[in-house]
């Protein structure tokens, strides 16, 4: 029986064989890798991955799809909302120090998923995700560009990231109304030890009025915290490099 894509789950199923091969090549799965796939759907990516890995853990919210996936003897199925999954526990259950995480992320909750994983990055070896191209543009954006913002700062603090593949709408069934892309995310070994909630709050305030100088937003926030250090607030949020936001969070 054909599965009908469910809008509430943001389902768009990958159907282009050449694109699937290119994604698998970018991931480069090796036998025995402790890999977790988020949102396997109709297993377009799942099947070539498990053929190379031997075993694969998948996280699927749709109970009909989860039931189908359980019929595959080489898949371990976690039927759950990914935003509730404890990846440290998953790693422990698999017997792995760190996980390789992949997936075609639902576009309607892609940013919350990225932040969920960011909070558990200590058990992540690498991540390869298909996302809306616009989101990946923001993730990898350089300072002083229109795409540079909260997501750029929070993720670039902790990951080295690369846009590795463009995926057009016609690669999916049903086709989304946006272009997609695949991003590679490698946790940084040299990332400064700071509080993620603090950094999130700091950049949220900084970019809350991105056309104004920071003295109107972040400057007042720093004054309220009795900040006595040095930070130039006579510039706009998008002009401040990631390392300077991180350094400010360290001072706080």
Coordinates of C-alpha atoms in Angstrom, one line a residue:
X1 CA 0.0 0.0 0.0
X2 CA 1.4 3.4 -1.1
X3 CA 2.3 5.7 1.8
X4 CA 0.8 9.2 1.4
X5 CA 3.0 12.0 2.6
X6 CA 1.7 13.8 5.7
X7 CA 1.9 17.5 5.7
X8 CA 2.0 17.7 9.5
X9 CA 5.2 15.8 9.6
X10 CA 6.7 17.9 6.7
X11 CA 7.2 14.7 4.6
X12 CA 8.9 15.0 1.2
X13 CA 10.4 11.7 0.1
X14 CA 13.7 11.6 -1.8
X15 CA 13.2 9.8 -5.1
X16 CA 16.2 10.7 -7.3
X17 CA 18.7 7.8 -7.6
X18 CA 21.6 10.0 -8.7
X19 CA 21.1 12.4 -5.8
X20 CA 20.8 9.5 -3.3
X21 CA 24.1 8.1 -4.5
X22 CA 25.7 11.5 -4.2
X23 CA 24.5 11.9 -0.6
X24 CA 25.7 8.4 0.3
X25 CA 29.1 9.2 -1.2
X26 CA 29.3 12.4 0.8
X27 CA 28.5 10.5 4.0
X28 CA 30.9 7.7 3.2
X29 CA 29.5 5.1 5.5
X30 CA 31.9 2.4 6.6
X31 CA 31.0 -1.1 7.9
X32 CA 30.2 -1.0 11.6
X33 CA 29.9 2.8 11.8
X34 CA 27.5 3.7 14.7
X35 CA 25.1 5.7 12.6
X36 CA 21.6 7.1 13.3
X37 CA 19.3 8.3 10.6
X38 CA 16.6 10.9 11.5
X39 CA 13.4 10.6 9.5
X40 CA 14.1 7.6 7.2
X41 CA 10.6 7.8 5.6
X42 CA 10.4 5.3 2.7
X43 CA 14.0 4.2 3.2
X44 CA 15.4 5.8 0.0
X45 CA 18.6 6.7 1.9
X46 CA 18.2 4.0 4.6
X47 CA 18.6 1.0 2.2
X48 CA 22.0 2.1 0.6
X49 CA 23.3 3.1 4.0
X50 CA 22.4 -0.2 5.8
X51 CA 23.9 -2.1 2.9
X52 CA 27.2 -0.5 3.6
X53 CA 27.0 -0.4 7.4
X54 CA 25.5 -3.7 8.2
X55 CA 23.3 -2.2 11.0
X56 CA 21.5 1.2 11.3
X57 CA 19.5 2.9 14.0
X58 CA 16.6 5.0 12.6
X59 CA 14.3 7.6 14.4
X60 CA 10.8 7.8 12.9
X61 CA 7.8 9.6 14.3
X62 CA 5.2 8.3 11.8
X63 CA 3.9 5.1 13.2
X64 CA 2.9 3.6 9.8
X65 CA 6.4 4.1 8.5
X66 CA 8.0 2.9 11.8
X67 CA 6.0 -0.4 11.4
X68 CA 7.3 -0.8 7.9
X69 CA 10.9 -0.2 8.9
X70 CA 10.6 -2.7 11.8
X71 CA 10.3 -5.4 9.1
X72 CA 13.9 -4.8 8.1
X73 CA 16.1 -7.1 10.2
X74 CA 19.1 -4.8 10.1
X75 CA 17.3 -1.7 11.4
X76 CA 16.8 -0.7 15.0
X77 CA 13.8 1.5 15.0
X78 CA 13.2 4.3 17.6
X79 CA 9.6 5.4 17.2
X80 CA 9.8 8.9 18.7
X81 CA 9.8 12.6 18.1
X82 CA 13.5 13.4 17.5
X83 CA 13.2 16.4 19.8
X84 CA 12.7 14.0 22.7
X85 CA 15.5 11.6 21.9
X86 CA 18.5 11.3 24.3
X87 CA 21.4 10.8 21.9
X88 CA 23.8 10.0 24.7
X89 CA 21.5 7.1 25.7
X90 CA 21.3 6.0 22.0
X91 CA 25.1 5.9 21.9
X92 CA 25.2 3.9 25.1
X93 CA 22.6 1.4 23.8
X94 CA 24.6 0.9 20.6
X95 CA 27.9 0.7 22.6
X96 CA 29.5 3.6 20.8
X97 CA 31.5 6.6 22.2
X98 CA 30.1 8.8 19.4
X99 CA 27.4 8.7 16.8
X100 CA 27.4 9.6 13.1
X101 CA 24.0 11.3 12.5
X102 CA 22.3 11.7 9.1
X103 CA 18.9 12.5 7.8
X104 CA 16.5 14.4 5.5
X105 CA 15.3 16.7 8.2
X106 CA 11.6 17.9 8.2
X107 CA 11.9 21.5 7.1
X108 CA 9.3 22.7 9.5
X109 CA 11.4 21.8 12.6
X110 CA 14.9 21.6 11.2
X111 CA 16.3 24.5 13.4
X112 CA 15.0 22.9 16.7
X113 CA 16.6 19.6 15.7
X114 CA 19.9 21.3 15.0
X115 CA 19.8 23.0 18.5
X116 CA 18.7 19.7 20.1
X117 CA 21.8 18.0 18.6
X118 CA 24.0 21.0 19.5
X119 CA 23.2 20.5 23.1
X120 CA 24.3 16.9 22.8
X121 CA 27.3 17.4 20.5
X122 CA 29.7 15.6 22.9
X123 CA 28.4 12.3 21.6
X124 CA 28.4 13.3 17.9
X125 CA 31.2 12.3 15.5
X126 CA 29.7 14.0 12.5
X127 CA 26.4 15.1 10.9
X128 CA 25.2 15.1 7.3
X129 CA 21.7 16.6 6.8
X130 CA 19.5 17.5 3.9
X131 CA 17.8 20.8 4.7
X132 CA 16.2 23.8 3.0
X133 CA 19.0 25.5 1.1
X134 CA 18.1 28.8 2.6
X135 CA 18.8 27.3 6.1
X136 CA 22.1 25.9 5.1
X137 CA 23.1 29.3 3.6
X138 CA 22.4 30.8 7.0
X139 CA 24.3 28.1 8.8
X140 CA 27.5 28.6 6.8
X141 CA 27.2 32.4 6.3
X142 CA 30.2 34.7 6.8
X143 CA 29.9 37.9 8.8
X144 CA 28.7 41.1 7.0
X145 CA 26.4 39.1 4.8
X146 CA 22.6 39.1 4.7
X147 CA 22.4 35.4 5.7
X148 CA 24.6 35.8 8.7
X149 CA 22.7 35.6 12.0
X150 CA 21.8 33.7 15.1
X151 CA 22.1 30.2 13.5
X152 CA 25.4 31.1 11.9
X153 CA 27.0 32.1 15.2
X154 CA 25.6 29.3 17.4
X155 CA 26.5 26.5 15.0
X156 CA 29.9 27.9 13.8
X157 CA 31.0 28.1 17.4
X158 CA 30.8 24.3 17.7
X159 CA 31.0 23.0 14.1
X160 CA 33.1 23.2 11.0
X161 CA 30.4 23.2 8.2
X162 CA 30.3 22.7 4.5
X163 CA 27.5 22.9 1.9
X164 CA 28.3 19.7 0.0
X165 CA 25.4 19.2 -2.5
X166 CA 22.6 21.1 -4.1
X167 CA 19.2 19.1 -4.3
X168 CA 16.5 20.5 -6.6
X169 CA 12.7 20.2 -5.7
X170 CA 12.1 17.6 -8.5
X171 CA 14.3 15.1 -6.6
X172 CA 11.4 14.6 -4.1
X173 CA 7.9 13.2 -4.1
X174 CA 6.0 15.4 -3.5
X175 CA 8.3 18.2 -4.6
X176 CA 8.8 20.9 -1.9
X177 CA 8.4 24.6 -3.0
X178 CA 12.0 25.3 -2.0
X179 CA 15.5 24.2 -3.1
X180 CA 17.4 21.9 -0.8
X181 CA 21.0 21.1 0.0
X182 CA 23.2 18.8 2.0
X183 CA 25.4 20.1 4.8
X184 CA 28.4 18.4 6.5
X185 CA 28.9 19.3 10.2
X186 CA 32.1 18.3 12.0
X187 CA 32.2 19.1 15.8
X188 CA 35.2 21.4 16.5
X189 CA 37.8 19.9 18.9
X190 CA 39.0 23.4 19.8
X191 CA 35.6 25.0 20.5
X192 CA 35.7 27.3 23.5
X193 CA 33.9 26.0 26.6
X194 CA 30.9 28.3 27.1
X195 CA 27.3 28.1 28.2
X196 CA 25.0 27.3 25.1
X197 CA 21.9 28.9 26.7
X198 CA 24.0 32.1 27.4
X199 CA 25.3 32.2 23.8
X200 CA 21.8 31.7 22.5
X201 CA 20.4 34.5 24.6
X202 CA 23.3 36.8 23.7
X203 CA 22.9 36.3 19.9
X204 CA 19.1 36.5 20.1
X205 CA 19.4 39.9 21.7
X206 CA 22.1 41.0 19.3
X207 CA 20.2 40.1 16.1
X208 CA 16.7 41.2 17.5
X209 CA 17.0 44.5 15.6
X210 CA 19.8 43.7 13.1
X211 CA 19.5 47.1 11.3
X212 CA 20.3 49.0 14.4
X213 CA 23.6 49.5 16.1
X214 CA 24.3 47.0 18.9
X215 CA 24.2 49.8 21.6
X216 CA 20.4 49.8 21.2
X217 CA 20.1 46.0 21.9
X218 CA 23.2 44.1 23.1
X219 CA 24.6 47.3 24.8
X220 CA 21.5 47.7 27.0
X221 CA 21.5 43.9 27.7
X222 CA 25.2 44.1 28.8
X223 CA 24.5 47.2 31.0
X224 CA 21.7 45.3 32.7
X225 CA 24.2 42.5 33.5
X226 CA 26.8 45.1 34.8
X227 CA 29.3 44.1 32.2
X228 CA 32.6 45.8 32.8
X229 CA 34.6 44.4 29.9
X230 CA 35.3 45.8 26.5
X231 CA 33.0 45.2 23.5
X232 CA 32.4 47.5 20.6
X233 CA 28.6 48.2 20.4
X234 CA 29.0 50.9 17.7
X235 CA 28.4 48.3 14.9
X236 CA 25.6 46.1 13.7
X237 CA 25.1 42.5 14.8
X238 CA 26.1 41.1 11.4
X239 CA 29.5 42.8 11.5
X240 CA 30.7 40.9 14.6
X241 CA 32.6 37.7 13.8
X242 CA 31.7 34.4 15.6
X243 CA 34.9 34.4 17.7
X244 CA 34.0 37.8 19.2
X245 CA 30.5 36.7 20.3
X246 CA 32.1 33.6 21.8
X247 CA 34.8 35.7 23.6
X248 CA 32.0 37.9 25.0
X249 CA 30.2 34.9 26.3
X250 CA 33.4 33.7 27.9
X251 CA 33.8 37.0 29.7
X252 CA 30.2 36.9 30.9

